[in-house]
Short mmCIF file of C-alpha atoms in Angstrom, two decimals:
data_model
loop_
_atom_site.label_atom_id
_atom_site.label_comp_id
_atom_site.label_asym_id
_atom_site.label_seq_id
_atom_site.Cartn_x
_atom_site.Cartn_y
_atom_site.Cartn_z
CA UNK A 1 -21.03 8.28 -8.00
CA UNK A 2 -18.54 5.39 -7.70
CA UNK A 3 -20.11 1.94 -7.70
CA UNK A 4 -17.14 -0.18 -6.55
CA UNK A 5 -17.49 0.54 -2.82
CA UNK A 6 -21.15 -0.42 -2.91
CA UNK A 7 -20.37 -3.71 -4.71
CA UNK A 8 -17.71 -4.40 -2.08
CA UNK A 9 -20.09 -3.55 0.74
CA UNK A 10 -22.68 -5.90 -0.75
CA UNK A 11 -20.12 -8.69 -1.13
CA UNK A 12 -18.95 -8.42 2.47
CA UNK A 13 -22.53 -8.03 3.70
CA UNK A 14 -23.19 -11.36 1.98
CA UNK A 15 -20.23 -12.91 3.81
CA UNK A 16 -21.45 -11.40 7.08
CA UNK A 17 -24.93 -12.88 6.58
CA UNK A 18 -23.43 -16.25 5.57
CA UNK A 19 -21.53 -16.22 8.85
CA UNK A 20 -24.75 -15.51 10.75
CA UNK A 21 -26.46 -18.35 8.86
CA UNK A 22 -23.61 -20.69 9.92
CA UNK A 23 -24.07 -19.59 13.55
CA UNK A 24 -20.58 -18.10 13.70
CA UNK A 25 -21.50 -15.15 15.95
CA UNK A 26 -22.29 -17.58 18.78
CA UNK A 27 -18.89 -19.23 18.35
CA UNK A 28 -17.17 -15.82 18.27
CA UNK A 29 -19.06 -14.81 21.42
CA UNK A 30 -18.03 -18.04 23.19
CA UNK A 31 -14.40 -17.36 22.38
CA UNK A 32 -14.53 -13.70 23.31
CA UNK A 33 -16.10 -14.45 26.70
CA UNK A 34 -13.16 -16.54 27.91
CA UNK A 35 -9.62 -15.37 28.58
CA UNK A 36 -7.41 -16.36 25.66
CA UNK A 37 -4.30 -17.52 27.54
CA UNK A 38 -2.29 -17.87 24.33
CA UNK A 39 -3.11 -14.26 23.42
CA UNK A 40 -1.63 -12.98 26.67
CA UNK A 41 1.50 -15.10 26.41
CA UNK A 42 0.58 -17.93 28.73
CA UNK A 43 0.20 -21.54 27.63
CA UNK B 1 -9.17 18.77 12.55
CA UNK B 2 -6.33 17.19 14.49
CA UNK B 3 -8.01 17.91 17.81
CA UNK B 4 -11.27 16.40 16.50
CA UNK B 5 -9.33 13.28 15.53
CA UNK B 6 -7.84 13.04 19.01
CA UNK B 7 -11.33 13.32 20.52
CA UNK B 8 -12.66 10.59 18.20
CA UNK B 9 -9.70 8.36 19.10
CA UNK B 10 -10.32 8.90 22.82
CA UNK B 11 -14.06 8.21 22.55
CA UNK B 12 -13.39 5.13 20.44
CA UNK B 13 -10.94 3.85 23.04
CA UNK B 14 -13.56 4.12 25.76
CA UNK B 15 -16.29 2.58 23.60
CA UNK B 16 -14.25 -0.51 22.73
CA UNK B 17 -12.93 -0.70 26.29
CA UNK B 18 -16.02 0.39 28.21
CA UNK B 19 -16.25 -2.25 30.94
CA UNK B 20 -14.55 -0.72 33.96
CA UNK B 21 -16.40 -3.08 36.28
CA UNK B 22 -13.39 -5.37 35.95
CA UNK B 23 -11.77 -3.32 38.70
CA UNK B 24 -14.34 -4.82 41.09
CA UNK B 25 -15.10 -8.17 39.44
CA UNK B 26 -11.46 -9.01 38.69
CA UNK B 27 -12.34 -10.64 35.39
CA UNK B 28 -13.13 -9.77 31.77
CA UNK B 29 -16.42 -8.52 30.32
CA UNK B 30 -18.60 -11.45 29.26
CA UNK B 31 -21.74 -9.69 28.03
CA UNK B 32 -23.53 -9.88 24.68
CA UNK B 33 -21.79 -6.82 23.20
CA UNK B 34 -18.79 -9.04 22.55
CA UNK B 35 -20.54 -10.30 19.43
CA UNK B 36 -19.69 -6.90 17.87
CA UNK B 37 -16.49 -6.42 15.89
CA UNK B 38 -13.88 -3.97 17.13
CA UNK B 39 -12.93 -1.75 14.18
CA UNK B 40 -9.35 -1.39 15.43
CA UNK B 41 -6.91 -3.88 16.90
CA UNK B 42 -8.21 -4.33 20.46
CA UNK B 43 -7.59 -7.56 22.41
CA UNK B 44 -10.83 -9.24 23.49
CA UNK B 45 -9.08 -10.66 26.54
CA UNK B 46 -8.56 -7.13 27.80
CA UNK B 47 -10.66 -6.94 31.00
CA UNK B 48 -12.35 -3.75 29.77
CA UNK B 49 -12.94 -4.88 26.14
CA UNK B 50 -16.58 -4.79 25.05
CA UNK B 51 -16.04 -6.09 21.50
CA UNK B 52 -14.17 -8.95 19.80
CA UNK B 53 -10.85 -8.54 18.07
CA UNK B 54 -11.25 -9.47 14.37
CA UNK B 55 -7.70 -10.76 14.02
CA UNK B 56 -7.89 -12.85 17.20
CA UNK B 57 -11.32 -14.25 16.33
CA UNK B 58 -10.34 -15.09 12.76
CA UNK B 59 -7.35 -17.11 13.99
CA UNK B 60 -9.49 -18.87 16.61
CA UNK B 61 -11.97 -19.92 13.91
CA UNK B 62 -9.31 -20.98 11.41
CA UNK B 63 -7.26 -23.00 13.89
CA UNK B 64 -10.22 -25.30 14.47
CA UNK B 65 -11.22 -25.61 10.81
CA UNK B 66 -10.66 -29.25 9.88
CA UNK B 67 -12.91 -30.26 7.01
CA UNK B 68 -11.61 -33.83 6.91
CA UNK B 69 -11.88 -34.69 10.57
CA UNK B 70 -15.10 -35.61 12.35
CA UNK B 71 -14.02 -33.49 15.31
CA UNK B 72 -13.27 -30.49 13.13
CA UNK B 73 -15.27 -27.28 13.21
CA UNK B 74 -16.85 -25.79 10.14
CA UNK B 75 -16.66 -22.12 10.99
CA UNK B 76 -15.00 -20.50 7.99
CA UNK B 77 -14.66 -17.03 9.49
CA UNK B 78 -17.27 -15.54 7.12
CA UNK B 79 -18.84 -13.46 9.88
CA UNK B 80 -15.50 -11.98 10.98
CA UNK B 81 -14.21 -11.37 7.44
CA UNK B 82 -17.61 -9.89 6.54
CA UNK B 83 -17.32 -7.42 9.44
CA UNK B 84 -13.74 -6.51 8.53
CA UNK B 85 -14.57 -6.19 4.84
CA UNK B 86 -17.57 -3.92 5.41
CA UNK B 87 -15.46 -1.65 7.62
CA UNK B 88 -12.66 -1.64 5.04
CA UNK B 89 -15.02 -0.97 2.12
CA UNK B 90 -16.54 1.89 4.10
CA UNK B 91 -13.41 3.80 5.03
CA UNK B 92 -10.22 1.79 4.41
CA UNK B 93 -7.32 2.62 6.71
CA UNK B 94 -9.03 5.74 8.06
CA UNK B 95 -10.03 3.29 10.80
CA UNK B 96 -6.34 3.06 11.77
CA UNK B 97 -6.04 6.82 11.92
CA UNK B 98 -9.28 7.57 13.70
CA UNK B 99 -10.44 4.70 15.91
CA UNK B 100 -7.66 2.16 16.57
CA UNK B 101 -6.73 2.25 20.30
CA UNK B 102 -3.22 0.88 19.78
CA UNK B 103 -2.56 3.40 17.00
CA UNK B 104 -3.64 6.14 19.40
CA UNK B 105 -1.32 4.73 22.07
CA UNK B 106 1.63 4.83 19.65
CA UNK B 107 0.79 8.41 18.66
CA UNK B 108 0.85 9.48 22.30
CA UNK B 109 4.23 7.80 22.77
CA UNK B 110 5.54 9.60 19.70
CA UNK B 111 4.79 12.93 21.36
CA UNK B 112 7.67 12.35 23.80
CA UNK B 113 10.26 14.87 22.66
CA UNK B 114 13.28 13.06 21.20
CA UNK B 115 15.06 12.87 17.88
CA UNK B 116 12.69 11.19 15.37
CA UNK B 117 13.53 8.55 12.76
CA UNK B 118 11.75 7.38 9.61
CA UNK B 119 10.60 3.77 9.23
CA UNK B 120 12.42 2.02 6.37
CA UNK B 121 10.07 1.66 3.41
CA UNK B 122 10.77 -2.06 2.85
CA UNK B 123 9.58 -2.89 6.38
CA UNK B 124 6.00 -2.05 5.37
CA UNK B 125 5.81 -5.42 3.57
CA UNK B 126 6.12 -7.15 6.95
CA UNK B 127 2.45 -6.59 7.81
CA UNK B 128 1.31 -8.46 4.69
CA UNK B 129 3.58 -11.35 5.66
CA UNK B 130 2.07 -11.41 9.16
CA UNK B 131 -1.46 -11.30 7.75
CA UNK B 132 -0.87 -14.12 5.28
CA UNK B 133 1.43 -16.32 7.34
CA UNK B 134 0.68 -15.76 11.02
CA UNK B 135 -3.06 -15.07 10.78
CA UNK B 136 -4.11 -17.45 7.99
CA UNK B 137 -1.57 -20.08 6.87
CA UNK B 138 0.09 -21.17 10.14
CA UNK B 139 -3.14 -21.46 12.22
CA UNK B 140 -4.62 -23.57 9.42
CA UNK B 141 -1.67 -25.84 8.73
CA UNK B 142 0.54 -26.32 11.80
CA UNK B 143 -1.31 -28.70 14.10
CA UNK B 144 -0.65 -30.08 17.56
CA UNK B 145 -1.26 -33.66 18.71
CA UNK B 146 -4.98 -32.88 19.07
CA UNK B 147 -5.11 -31.73 15.41
CA UNK B 148 -5.65 -28.13 16.51
CA UNK B 149 -3.72 -25.12 15.26
CA UNK B 150 -2.49 -22.15 17.26
CA UNK B 151 -3.35 -18.44 17.09
CA UNK B 152 0.18 -17.71 15.89
CA UNK B 153 -0.07 -13.93 15.64
CA UNK B 154 -1.73 -13.54 19.05
CA UNK B 155 0.50 -16.06 20.75
CA UNK B 156 3.92 -15.05 19.43
CA UNK B 157 3.70 -11.49 18.09
CA UNK B 158 0.77 -9.30 19.15
CA UNK B 159 1.91 -6.60 21.63
CA UNK B 160 -1.68 -5.38 22.00
CA UNK B 161 -2.70 -8.55 23.84
CA UNK B 162 0.26 -8.19 26.18
CA UNK B 163 -0.48 -4.56 26.93
CA UNK B 164 -4.26 -4.74 27.24
CA UNK B 165 -4.71 -8.23 28.64
CA UNK B 166 -1.44 -9.87 29.64
CA UNK B 167 -0.23 -7.23 32.06
CA UNK B 168 -3.58 -6.44 33.76
CA UNK B 169 -4.63 -10.08 34.09
CA UNK B 170 -1.27 -11.15 35.52
CA UNK B 171 -1.61 -8.35 38.07
CA UNK B 172 -5.22 -9.20 38.91
CA UNK B 173 -5.34 -12.99 38.89
CA UNK B 174 -2.89 -15.05 41.02
CA UNK B 175 -3.61 -18.25 39.02
CA UNK B 176 -2.48 -16.58 35.82
CA UNK B 177 0.51 -15.01 37.59
CA UNK B 178 1.70 -18.48 38.62
CA UNK B 179 1.56 -19.68 35.00
CA UNK B 180 3.88 -17.00 33.66
CA UNK B 181 6.77 -18.45 31.66
CA UNK B 182 9.24 -17.80 28.87
CA UNK B 183 6.47 -17.01 26.34
CA UNK B 184 5.23 -14.18 28.54
CA UNK B 185 8.74 -12.76 28.77
CA UNK B 186 9.04 -13.01 24.97
CA UNK B 187 5.78 -11.09 24.53
CA UNK B 188 6.77 -8.47 27.09
CA UNK B 189 10.02 -7.98 25.15
CA UNK B 190 8.12 -7.43 21.88
CA UNK B 191 5.82 -4.93 23.60
CA UNK B 192 8.80 -3.11 25.11
CA UNK B 193 10.55 -2.90 21.73
CA UNK B 194 7.46 -1.44 20.05
CA UNK B 195 6.99 1.08 22.87
CA UNK B 196 10.58 2.29 22.51
CA UNK B 197 10.33 2.31 18.70
CA UNK B 198 7.08 4.33 18.91
CA UNK B 199 8.87 7.08 20.80
CA UNK B 200 11.39 7.44 17.97
CA UNK B 201 9.21 6.61 14.93
CA UNK B 202 5.57 7.30 14.08
CA UNK B 203 3.28 4.23 14.51
CA UNK B 204 5.91 1.56 13.80
CA UNK B 205 3.58 -1.35 14.65
CA UNK B 206 0.84 -0.11 12.28
CA UNK B 207 3.32 0.37 9.46
CA UNK B 208 5.35 -2.82 9.75
CA UNK B 209 3.41 -5.49 11.64
CA UNK B 210 -0.35 -4.91 11.96
CA UNK B 211 -2.30 -7.50 9.91
CA UNK B 212 -5.55 -5.57 10.36
CA UNK B 213 -3.94 -2.44 8.91
CA UNK B 214 -2.63 -4.53 6.02
CA UNK B 215 -6.17 -5.79 5.33
CA UNK B 216 -7.79 -2.33 5.55
CA UNK B 217 -5.03 -0.88 3.36
CA UNK B 218 -6.18 -3.07 0.46
CA UNK B 219 -9.36 -0.95 0.37
CA UNK B 220 -7.73 2.49 0.40
CA UNK B 221 -8.19 3.09 -3.32
CA UNK B 222 -11.78 1.90 -3.51
CA UNK B 223 -13.37 2.64 -0.13
CA UNK B 224 -16.56 4.69 0.08
CA UNK B 225 -14.81 7.40 2.10
CA UNK B 226 -11.35 8.26 0.82
CA UNK B 227 -9.03 11.13 0.01
CA UNK B 228 -9.20 12.46 -3.53
CA UNK B 229 -6.35 14.10 -5.39
CA UNK B 230 -7.16 16.96 -7.74
CA UNK B 231 -4.25 17.02 -10.18
CA UNK B 232 -5.29 20.33 -11.73
CA UNK B 233 -4.98 22.15 -8.41
CA UNK B 234 -1.63 20.63 -7.45
CA UNK B 235 1.41 22.91 -7.60
CA UNK B 236 3.87 20.13 -6.63
CA UNK B 237 5.03 22.32 -3.77
CA UNK B 238 5.73 19.25 -1.62
CA UNK B 239 3.83 20.50 1.43
CA UNK B 240 1.91 17.21 1.60
CA UNK B 241 5.17 15.22 1.60
CA UNK B 242 6.59 17.25 4.46
CA UNK B 243 3.57 16.96 6.76
CA UNK B 244 2.62 13.31 6.17
CA UNK B 245 3.37 11.34 9.36
CA UNK B 246 3.61 8.03 7.46
CA UNK B 247 5.96 9.44 4.79
CA UNK B 248 3.62 9.29 1.79
CA UNK B 249 4.10 11.56 -1.21
CA UNK B 250 0.37 12.09 -1.65
CA UNK B 251 0.49 13.74 -5.07
CA UNK B 252 2.53 10.80 -6.41
CA UNK B 253 0.61 7.95 -4.72
CA UNK B 254 -2.83 9.33 -3.79
CA UNK B 255 -4.33 5.91 -2.98
CA UNK B 256 -1.36 4.57 -1.04
CA UNK B 257 -2.11 1.54 1.15
CA UNK B 258 -0.05 3.22 3.86
CA UNK B 259 -2.32 6.27 4.21
CA UNK B 260 -4.17 6.24 7.55
CA UNK B 261 -6.43 9.15 6.57
CA UNK B 262 -5.36 11.55 9.29
CA UNK B 263 -6.27 14.41 6.89
CA UNK B 264 -3.29 16.57 7.90
CA UNK B 265 -2.22 16.92 4.25
CA UNK B 266 -5.69 18.12 3.34
CA UNK B 267 -6.42 20.43 6.26
CA UNK B 268 -2.98 21.67 7.35
CA UNK B 269 -0.65 21.48 4.39
CA UNK B 270 -2.29 21.95 0.99
CA UNK B 271 -3.21 25.55 0.29
CA UNK B 272 -4.59 24.86 -3.17
CA UNK B 273 -7.43 22.38 -2.49
CA UNK B 274 -5.64 19.63 -4.33
CA UNK B 275 -6.56 17.12 -1.60
CA UNK B 276 -10.16 16.66 -0.51
CA UNK B 277 -12.34 14.15 1.26
CA UNK B 278 -14.57 12.15 -1.08
CA UNK B 279 -17.62 10.14 -0.08
CA UNK B 280 -18.92 7.76 -2.73
CA UNK B 281 -17.76 10.02 -5.55
CA UNK B 282 -18.96 13.29 -4.02
CA UNK B 283 -16.12 15.61 -3.09
CA UNK B 284 -16.41 17.61 0.13
CA UNK B 285 -14.89 21.09 0.45
CA UNK B 286 -13.95 21.21 -3.20
CA UNK B 287 -13.24 24.76 -4.25
CA UNK B 288 -11.29 26.13 -7.22
CA UNK B 289 -7.62 26.88 -6.61
CA UNK B 290 -6.65 30.44 -5.76
CA UNK B 291 -5.98 32.60 -8.80
CA UNK B 292 -2.44 33.34 -7.61
CA UNK B 293 -1.31 29.73 -8.16
CA UNK B 294 2.48 29.80 -7.86
CA UNK B 295 5.02 28.46 -10.32
CA UNK B 296 5.45 24.70 -9.98
CA UNK B 297 8.39 23.65 -7.89
CA UNK B 298 9.60 20.25 -6.76
CA UNK B 299 10.02 19.57 -3.07
CA UNK B 300 13.49 18.32 -2.18
CA UNK B 301 13.45 16.06 0.89
#
């Protein structure tokens, strides 16, 4: 059994939870709900 | 196995682009599913997209990160990097090979029968440059008069946004159509070049430009699910070199960051069980090599 992938998963799970604690999912959702004009080459 | 992969790619495409109501509403999906991370590169401004693009979202968070200004935001991108990192730690670049919609699109283009060309090996470093410079450094450091950065990769490079969002939205929405300018033409040109290149070479965008592929590639050697090389079974026949669509010599670089985990070397090429799928240290389909193991020979390209 390799342990490295589990340590990595735990590390990134920690980051993921930190992001939730900082309310980042709401910000991501706000951005994803509007058309990003720059992304489509306008603006 | 190849047909299973094609099915998985197709299903993944429809899961990450599952909102076909845009044909009637004329606008993009705005529901709660968009808080979920798309495993592959999939523009969240695509009218059908049901998830957020990790590369687009990361840039959007970083471009507003101004710790010294009262108006600055304090979103560090931990949620997005956490999502990307968990996916990478789970299966590395197998995501590129199995679920990325734009990778699938390039594979379909490559099926057009023409003479095929290899992608120069040095070009693979380009994707790390795009990840570091266009996704992280430039959005953080180059500011406009309102002290805001730009999503440099999305705005100036990404052909996925043009294909999935730019073209359909310009067709659907007259307001957007009226705003088309030189930048749109620039992005259409990049998309056109990658489409033509994909016909002649296998997945050129993934191998030279994709910052998400560059990030996932960092996990290829340590991910939970990965390919394992059994040196004792290898005859150095070169069958894995010949079949690899991304030109990896698997027996020489078994944990290559370029490997997209298509499994063709394991299932189609190697007759001696030298390449197997490993999950967390447990090897699947591991059997001893046949007793009639041939004399070692070196493959000449």
